[in-house]
Amino acid sequence: MIRKWITTNRMTLTFVLLGLVIFLFIVVPLGKMILASDPAILLDTFLDSEVMRSIWLTLYAALIATAVGCLLGVPLAYLLARANFPGKRLVEGLIDIPIVVPHTAAGIALLFVFGRNFMVGKAFGAIGIQFVDSMAGIVIAMLFVSIPFLIDSAKEGFRKVDVRLEKVARSLGASPWQAFFRISLPLAWRSIVAGNIMMWARGISEFGAVLILAYHPMIAPVLVYERFETYGLDYARPVAVLLIMVCLIVFIALRMLVYQKEK
Amino acid sequence: MIRKWITTNRMTLTFVLLGLVIFLFIVVPLGKMILASDPAILLDTFLDSEVMRSIWLTLYAALIATAVGCLLGVPLAYLLARANFPGKRLVEGLIDIPIVVPHTAAGIALLFVFGRNFMVGKAFGAIGIQFVDSMAGIVIAMLFVSIPFLIDSAKEGFRKVDVRLEKVARSLGASPWQAFFRISLPLAWRSIVAGNIMMWARGISEFGAVLILAYHPMIAPVLVYERFETYGLDYARPVAVLLIMVCLIVFIALRMLVYQKEK
Amino acid sequence: MIKIKNLCVDLGDFLLYDISFTVSEGEYFVVLGPTGAGKTVLLESIAGLYPIKSGEIWLRGKEVVRLEPEKRGVSIVYQDHALFPHLSVKDNVIFGLRLRKEKHQEIKVTLDWITDLLSISHLLHRKPETLSGGERQKVALARALSTKPKVLLLDEPLSALDPETRENLQQELRQLHRVLNITTVHVTHDFEEAIALGHRIAVIGEGHLKQVGTPEQIFRQPNSEFVARFAMTRNIYLGEAVHKANGDNIFRIEGTEFVSAADTEGTCHASIRPEDILISLEPIRSSARNCFPGTITGIIDKGATLYITVNLPPDISCLVTRHSFEELELEEGKRVHVTFKASAVHLF
Amino acid sequence: MIKIKNLCVDLGDFLLYDISFTVSEGEYFVVLGPTGAGKTVLLESIAGLYPIKSGEIWLRGKEVVRLEPEKRGVSIVYQDHALFPHLSVKDNVIFGLRLRKEKHQEIKVTLDWITDLLSISHLLHRKPETLSGGERQKVALARALSTKPKVLLLDEPLSALDPETRENLQQELRQLHRVLNITTVHVTHDFEEAIALGHRIAVIGEGHLKQVGTPEQIFRQPNSEFVARFAMTRNIYLGEAVHKANGDNIFRIEGTEFVSAADTEGTCHASIRPEDILISLEPIRSSARNCFPGTITGIIDKGATLYITVNLPPDISCLVTRHSFEELELEEGKRVHVTFKASAVHLF
C-alpha cells in the first residue's frame, strides 16, 4: 500500500525532499539562533540602552523612509499600472535597479549626490540638513534600497483593479481624483499595505549602504557588525537575535493584520 | 488649449511630478557616478588585479549559489504552486524571511550553523569543507539572502501554467515526470530564468552577511568597503563604478535575452 | 439625440472607421456584431472613456469629443456588471448621487424609486460577490439609472447570464425602457437579443458599419453576406439573376431557377430564410411561385424546432417544428417538396 | 464500458454525491447540467485526474479508481482546448504517440490518418495561438484521438465557439462518432447540444443525478421541475390531478382543467411543451382534447420563431413560426384559441 503510493508519487516525493533541504537551510539557522539563546543574556541585551536605542532608530528611520516612499511611490505605481508610453519597460527596469546594485556601491553612489560637497548635499546643507553620519542619511540609504519593493507591489495591486470600475465611476460623475481615491486606492489597498510592509522590513534589514553613508548614529545592523568586530561572536549574537525577533514580530503582526482583513 | 489639457489632466500631472522625484532619486546617483567617472582612472582600476579578482569571485560565487538554488528551489516552487496543504501559507512566509532579515544578523545566524564549531560546520569540516573565510561561506551567505527571489518567481511561473495542460498530458500517457519536464517546465521557463537572474544579481549585491561569514577572500562589495575605510571615497569610487557597471551589463544583457525570446 | 459622424477609433490590432449613425430621443438602438468587433470601444467612445482618433460625437445637439466623461450625462453597464466590490449594493447604487453631493433626503427618494423599479430592495445590504448573475446585472442597471442619465449604454448586459435569467432580464429591459423611455444604445453579439429589443439595429463588422435598419430590414433584406450570416439566414447563394421575357425575375444556381420578387440583374447573392420555406410530402397547389422536389440530406435537431437540409440542388435549409417533423415522419434520404414565395427570395 | 457506482466527489464548496450510471460500448452519452454543477470534475474523475471521495469507477470491466490517468486509455478535450502553447499543431497531435515511443513511420501514419479525418492537415506547422477557435478545438480532438483511446471525454467542447462554428463542429462530432464509434461522454450546459448529439442524456444538478434517459424522455417526460426547466419546457404548473368519473384524467390549475393522458393523482406538476400547442383565431375542431380561449399577454421574438404567452388563465407559452405569426397577425391583447392534445400534458 505505502509502497504503491511511493511508486505513483515518486516525483512528489523527490520534490518534497529537495524542497526540504532548502527549507531547512532557511529555517534552521534562524530557528536555532532564536531557540538556543540564553534568556538571561537576551534580557541583559534588552536592557542595554545602546542596543535599544539602535533598534528604535532602525525601526524609526525605516518608517520615515517608508512614509516618504509611499507618498512618492504610489502615484508612480499607479501611472505604471495604467499608462502606456514608449520606454515604459525601461523605466520599470531602472526602478528595479536598487534591488540588484551591490549595497556598498549604492552607498558610494548616494554619497556622490548627498555628500557634503556635492549637488543636493550642498543645497540641503544650506538649509541645515546634512546626510553624512545623520538620521537623514540613514533614511536616504534605506529609501534607495527599499523603494522598488513598494512600487512593484502597489503596481501589481493597481493592475488587478479592473479599469472598467474606474470608467464606470467616471461615467457616474466622478472626477479622476474621486475615481482614484474612492475606487482604485481602496481596491489596491491590500497590495499597497503589503508593499509598505516589505519596504519597511527591507529598510530595517539594510546594512551596506547605511554603513557607507552614516556609520553613526548606529542602526542595529551596524551595531551587530561593530560588536562582532570588536568583541566577537558571543557579543554580537544576542543583539542579532533581538533584532531578528523584532523584525519577525513586526513582520508577522502586520502580515496577519493584512490577511485578517482579507477574510 | 494646453491650459485646458492641464486642467483635465491635473491628476496625471501631479502623479507624474511626484513619480519623477522618486525616479530621479533612483537614477541620478547611479547615472552621475557612472557618467562623471574619469575613464583613465576607471581603466587603471580595471587593470588592478585585486579588483578584477574580487569581481570575478563575486560573479562566480553568486553563480554557484544560483545553480544550487535553482536545483533545490525550483522543485519547491512547483510544490508550492500546485499542492495545497495545511500551513502552506506559513511555509511561504518562512521562505520569504531572508528578504527581511537584517543582513548582518543573517550572517551571525549562518555562522551559528556553518561555523567551525557548530553542527553542519563540523560535519563539513570533517570532509575538508569549511565555510568561514572561504568561497563556500560566500556561496552560503549569497544563497541564503537570494533564494526567496528565485522561489517566488518560479512559483508565479508555475502558477500561470494551466493545470489542465498537465492533466491533458497525463491522459495522453505522460508520467508525472514527463508532464513536468515536457509541459510545466518549458512553459514556466521564462519566469524561472528571470528568477535566476534576480537571484544572481541579488547574490552579487550582498554585503552584510558575507562580511560576517567570509571577509576573505574578498568579494567586490567588501573590497569597496575596505577601500572606502582605508583610503577614502576617491579610492572606493572607481571600484564601485566598475562593480555597478558589471552588474548592470549582466542584468540588462540577461533581461534582454529573456525578453527577446518572448517575441 | 446621439449623432456619430465619421467616427474612427484605434483598437490596437485594427481600426474602427467611418462609423456614422443617429439615435433619436427615446430610441432603443442595438449595435450587433461579432465578438472583438469593437462594440465595447464604440460605447466607451460615446461615454468619453476611450480616446477617439477622429470624427464627431454629438449628444443632445452638442459636440462632446472634448468633454470629460463625468460631464456627459451618459451611464454605462458592462457585461460583467463591474460593480464596486468593496461597496454594498446600496453604496453602489448611490455612488453617483453621493458624488453629486445630493441631500440625504433626495438620495433616499431616488434610492427607493430605483430599487423598487428593479425589485432589488431586499439586496441593499449585501456585497456584490454574494449576488447571483442576474441580481448583479440589476444592481448595475440601478446604479447606472440612479443618476438619471440622458443616455444609457449597455455593453452586452445579458451575455454572461444563463438562458432563463437572460430571458427574464430581457423582458425587464424592455419594460424599463417602456417606463423610463431613456435613449439606449445596447451592443450585443446575439441576433435574437437584437431583434427582441431593438427599435433599430446597426450591424458592425470588419471594422465598419455594415447596415443600419429596423429588425425587419436586417432580417429580411440583408445588404451583404456578412449581415445575412449574422441574421442566421442559413440559405445564402451566389448566382446569376436575370429578367425573363415573361417579366419574371429569375435567380439561377446549380441549374435550379428561383423566382424572385426583387429586380436585380447579374451576379449577386440570394438569401431565403429557413422559416419561409414549407416542407411537404406532396407538391402544394398555392400562389407560391417556387416549388421544388428534393432529398433530405441533413437534420439539425434544436429541440422545439429542427432544421432540415433538402438537396434540390442546391442544398436548402428549412425550419420545421417538432410537431410537423414527427407528423411528416421526416428522415434522411426521404423525398420531399419545398415551397416558398417569390417574395421570400431576397437578392443583394 | 463505463460504469460509475455511487461516486462521490468533493468540490470544495459542495459535494457531488451518489452518482451512478452506465455507458455502453460505442454510446454517445451526454451529461447536461448548469455551469458549476461539477460536470468537469465528473469527467476528470473518470480520467483519474481528480481524486474521488468514494464510489467505484469501472472501465471495460476493470475497477480503475487506483489506476494512474496515463494508464486508463481515456482522452479528454476541454472547453478552452488546452493545447500546449509551446508546441506546433503537429507536435500537439503526436504528443501522446511520442510518449509511447512509437516508430517514426507509425507516428506518421497515425498523424496522416487523424489530420485527414479532421481536415487539419494544412495547419500542422502553425502554433496554437494563430488558430481560430474552431481550428483549435479540432486540433484538441485530433490530439485526443491520436492515442486511440477507449473512451473520449468532451468537456463543453463547443461552448467557447460562435454559433456558426458551433453548429459545424457539432456536425463534425456526430460524423466522427459515426466513423470511429468510440464511447464518448460529453458534458454541456446547452440543452440543444445535448439532444442533437446524445444517444442518452444524464441531467445533473444540485449535487446529484436528476434523470437519465433518451433525449425523447428528457424532453417529453421530465421527472422533476429542475429537468423540465432545463429542457426549456416553458409551461410548468403545480396543481391538482384527479381522475374523473368518465375516465378522463384532469389537471386542475387556476380554474382551468387540462385533460392529460397520464394517470397521476394528487398535487403534482404538469408540463406542456410550447411547440405542442397550436394557436388559432377560431376554435379548432380536432381530436385534441384541450382547447381554450385566451388573451395574448406577451410576445418573445426569437427571430425565426416566437414565443406567445396566452393567458387562459394560467399563462401558457406557445411556439409559433414567424410565418404563422405574421399570417395570424398576432399582437398583445388579441383574443386567440390554444389547442393541444391530452398526450402533450405530462404529469410528474
mmCIF file of N, CA and C in Angstrom, chain B residues 171-217:
data_model
loop_
_atom_site.group_PDB
_atom_site.id
_atom_site.type_symbol
_atom_site.label_atom_id
_atom_site.label_comp_id
_atom_site.label_asym_id
_atom_site.label_seq_id
_atom_site.Cartn_x
_atom_site.Cartn_y
_atom_site.Cartn_z
ATOM 1 N N SER B 171 -3.379 12.357 -19.408
ATOM 2 C CA SER B 171 -4.361 11.490 -20.072
ATOM 3 C C SER B 171 -3.833 10.965 -21.403
ATOM 4 N N LEU B 172 -2.838 11.683 -21.982
ATOM 5 C CA LEU B 172 -2.259 11.208 -23.240
ATOM 6 C C LEU B 172 -1.141 10.202 -22.991
ATOM 7 N N GLY B 173 -0.891 9.891 -21.724
ATOM 8 C CA GLY B 173 0.068 8.843 -21.425
ATOM 9 C C GLY B 173 1.350 9.302 -20.760
ATOM 10 N N ALA B 174 1.415 10.560 -20.315
ATOM 11 C CA ALA B 174 2.644 11.044 -19.700
ATOM 12 C C ALA B 174 2.683 10.675 -18.225
ATOM 13 N N SER B 175 3.854 10.285 -17.748
ATOM 14 C CA SER B 175 4.043 10.090 -16.316
ATOM 15 C C SER B 175 4.164 11.477 -15.688
ATOM 16 N N PRO B 176 4.072 11.571 -14.350
ATOM 17 C CA PRO B 176 4.233 12.886 -13.725
ATOM 18 C C PRO B 176 5.538 13.568 -14.141
ATOM 19 N N TRP B 177 6.634 12.793 -14.211
ATOM 20 C CA TRP B 177 7.923 13.362 -14.615
ATOM 21 C C TRP B 177 7.854 13.942 -16.020
ATOM 22 N N GLN B 178 7.251 13.155 -16.932
ATOM 23 C CA GLN B 178 7.169 13.622 -18.318
ATOM 24 C C GLN B 178 6.317 14.871 -18.421
ATOM 25 N N ALA B 179 5.200 14.884 -17.684
ATOM 26 C CA ALA B 179 4.341 16.068 -17.714
ATOM 27 C C ALA B 179 5.108 17.284 -17.203
ATOM 28 N N PHE B 180 5.940 17.069 -16.168
ATOM 29 C CA PHE B 180 6.707 18.178 -15.606
ATOM 30 C C PHE B 180 7.752 18.686 -16.590
ATOM 31 N N PHE B 181 8.544 17.770 -17.138
ATOM 32 C CA PHE B 181 9.651 18.199 -17.971
ATOM 33 C C PHE B 181 9.232 18.640 -19.369
ATOM 34 N N ARG B 182 8.112 18.094 -19.879
ATOM 35 C CA ARG B 182 7.714 18.458 -21.237
ATOM 36 C C ARG B 182 6.698 19.583 -21.281
ATOM 37 N N ILE B 183 5.953 19.762 -20.205
ATOM 38 C CA ILE B 183 4.900 20.784 -20.224
ATOM 39 C C ILE B 183 5.194 21.905 -19.219
ATOM 40 N N SER B 184 5.183 21.574 -17.930
ATOM 41 C CA SER B 184 5.265 22.635 -16.913
ATOM 42 C C SER B 184 6.571 23.410 -16.995
ATOM 43 N N LEU B 185 7.680 22.696 -17.053
ATOM 44 C CA LEU B 185 8.976 23.365 -17.035
ATOM 45 C C LEU B 185 9.173 24.263 -18.253
ATOM 46 N N PRO B 186 8.934 23.767 -19.486
ATOM 47 C CA PRO B 186 9.115 24.671 -20.633
ATOM 48 C C PRO B 186 8.197 25.895 -20.565
ATOM 49 N N LEU B 187 6.988 25.718 -20.054
ATOM 50 C CA LEU B 187 6.055 26.839 -20.042
ATOM 51 C C LEU B 187 6.372 27.841 -18.940
ATOM 52 N N ALA B 188 7.006 27.375 -17.844
ATOM 53 C CA ALA B 188 7.360 28.296 -16.762
ATOM 54 C C ALA B 188 8.792 28.810 -16.951
ATOM 55 N N TRP B 189 9.402 28.417 -18.054
ATOM 56 C CA TRP B 189 10.818 28.679 -18.270
ATOM 57 C C TRP B 189 11.202 30.131 -18.083
ATOM 58 N N ARG B 190 10.421 31.028 -18.683
ATOM 59 C CA ARG B 190 10.784 32.434 -18.640
ATOM 60 C C ARG B 190 10.833 32.940 -17.188
ATOM 61 N N SER B 191 9.837 32.578 -16.403
ATOM 62 C CA SER B 191 9.815 33.029 -15.005
ATOM 63 C C SER B 191 10.992 32.447 -14.230
ATOM 64 N N ILE B 192 11.317 31.213 -14.546
ATOM 65 C CA ILE B 192 12.434 30.582 -13.840
ATOM 66 C C ILE B 192 13.744 31.287 -14.188
ATOM 67 N N VAL B 193 13.925 31.584 -15.469
ATOM 68 C CA VAL B 193 15.139 32.284 -15.878
ATOM 69 C C VAL B 193 15.179 33.663 -15.228
ATOM 70 N N ALA B 194 14.052 34.362 -15.255
ATOM 71 C CA ALA B 194 14.012 35.684 -14.626
ATOM 72 C C ALA B 194 14.345 35.574 -13.141
ATOM 73 N N GLY B 195 13.823 34.537 -12.493
ATOM 74 C CA GLY B 195 14.133 34.320 -11.084
ATOM 75 C C GLY B 195 15.609 34.065 -10.871
ATOM 76 N N ASN B 196 16.212 33.293 -11.778
ATOM 77 C CA ASN B 196 17.644 33.022 -11.677
ATOM 78 C C ASN B 196 18.460 34.304 -11.810
ATOM 79 N N ILE B 197 18.044 35.158 -12.746
ATOM 80 C CA ILE B 197 18.754 36.418 -12.934
ATOM 81 C C ILE B 197 18.671 37.256 -11.659
ATOM 82 N N MET B 198 17.425 37.364 -11.135
ATOM 83 C CA MET B 198 17.234 38.126 -9.906
ATOM 84 C C MET B 198 18.101 37.568 -8.793
ATOM 85 N N MET B 199 18.126 36.244 -8.714
ATOM 86 C CA MET B 199 18.870 35.614 -7.633
ATOM 87 C C MET B 199 20.359 35.887 -7.781
ATOM 88 N N TRP B 200 20.829 35.775 -8.996
ATOM 89 C CA TRP B 200 22.241 36.026 -9.234
ATOM 90 C C TRP B 200 22.587 37.471 -8.877
ATOM 91 N N ALA B 201 21.762 38.406 -9.382
ATOM 92 C CA ALA B 201 22.019 39.821 -9.129
ATOM 93 C C ALA B 201 21.979 40.110 -7.633
ATOM 94 N N ARG B 202 20.990 39.526 -6.958
ATOM 95 C CA ARG B 202 20.887 39.749 -5.520
ATOM 96 C C ARG B 202 22.094 39.158 -4.785
ATOM 97 N N GLY B 203 22.572 38.034 -5.275
ATOM 98 C CA GLY B 203 23.772 37.425 -4.690
ATOM 99 C C GLY B 203 24.975 38.348 -4.835
ATOM 100 N N ILE B 204 25.134 38.909 -6.022
ATOM 101 C CA ILE B 204 26.256 39.810 -6.279
ATOM 102 C C ILE B 204 26.195 41.027 -5.353
ATOM 103 N N SER B 205 24.962 41.481 -5.092
ATOM 104 C CA SER B 205 24.819 42.724 -4.323
ATOM 105 C C SER B 205 25.032 42.531 -2.824
ATOM 106 N N GLU B 206 25.036 41.286 -2.338
ATOM 107 C CA GLU B 206 25.074 41.062 -0.898
ATOM 108 C C GLU B 206 26.406 41.512 -0.281
ATOM 109 N N PHE B 207 26.253 42.087 0.907
ATOM 110 C CA PHE B 207 27.453 42.594 1.592
ATOM 111 C C PHE B 207 27.465 42.142 3.052
ATOM 112 N N GLY B 208 26.421 42.482 3.812
ATOM 113 C CA GLY B 208 26.407 42.262 5.260
ATOM 114 C C GLY B 208 26.667 40.825 5.672
ATOM 115 N N ALA B 209 25.909 39.902 5.114
ATOM 116 C CA ALA B 209 26.027 38.507 5.529
ATOM 117 C C ALA B 209 27.397 37.946 5.168
ATOM 118 N N VAL B 210 27.885 38.328 3.977
ATOM 119 C CA VAL B 210 29.193 37.839 3.546
ATOM 120 C C VAL B 210 30.291 38.397 4.452
ATOM 121 N N LEU B 211 30.134 39.662 4.803
ATOM 122 C CA LEU B 211 31.127 40.318 5.653
ATOM 123 C C LEU B 211 31.334 39.542 6.947
ATOM 124 N N ILE B 212 30.246 39.087 7.536
ATOM 125 C CA ILE B 212 30.325 38.338 8.793
ATOM 126 C C ILE B 212 30.931 36.958 8.558
ATOM 127 N N LEU B 213 30.459 36.290 7.529
ATOM 128 C CA LEU B 213 30.821 34.886 7.331
ATOM 129 C C LEU B 213 32.201 34.736 6.675
ATOM 130 N N ALA B 214 32.497 35.597 5.729
ATOM 131 C CA ALA B 214 33.748 35.422 4.978
ATOM 132 C C ALA B 214 34.268 36.766 4.487
ATOM 133 N N TYR B 215 35.006 37.442 5.368
ATOM 134 C CA TYR B 215 35.616 38.712 4.958
ATOM 135 C C TYR B 215 36.604 38.441 3.832
ATOM 136 N N HIS B 216 37.321 37.364 3.971
ATOM 137 C CA HIS B 216 38.244 36.903 2.931
ATOM 138 C C HIS B 216 37.802 35.557 2.419
ATOM 139 N N PRO B 217 38.039 35.180 1.210
ATOM 140 C CA PRO B 217 38.535 36.013 0.101
ATOM 141 C C PRO B 217 37.553 37.136 -0.185
#
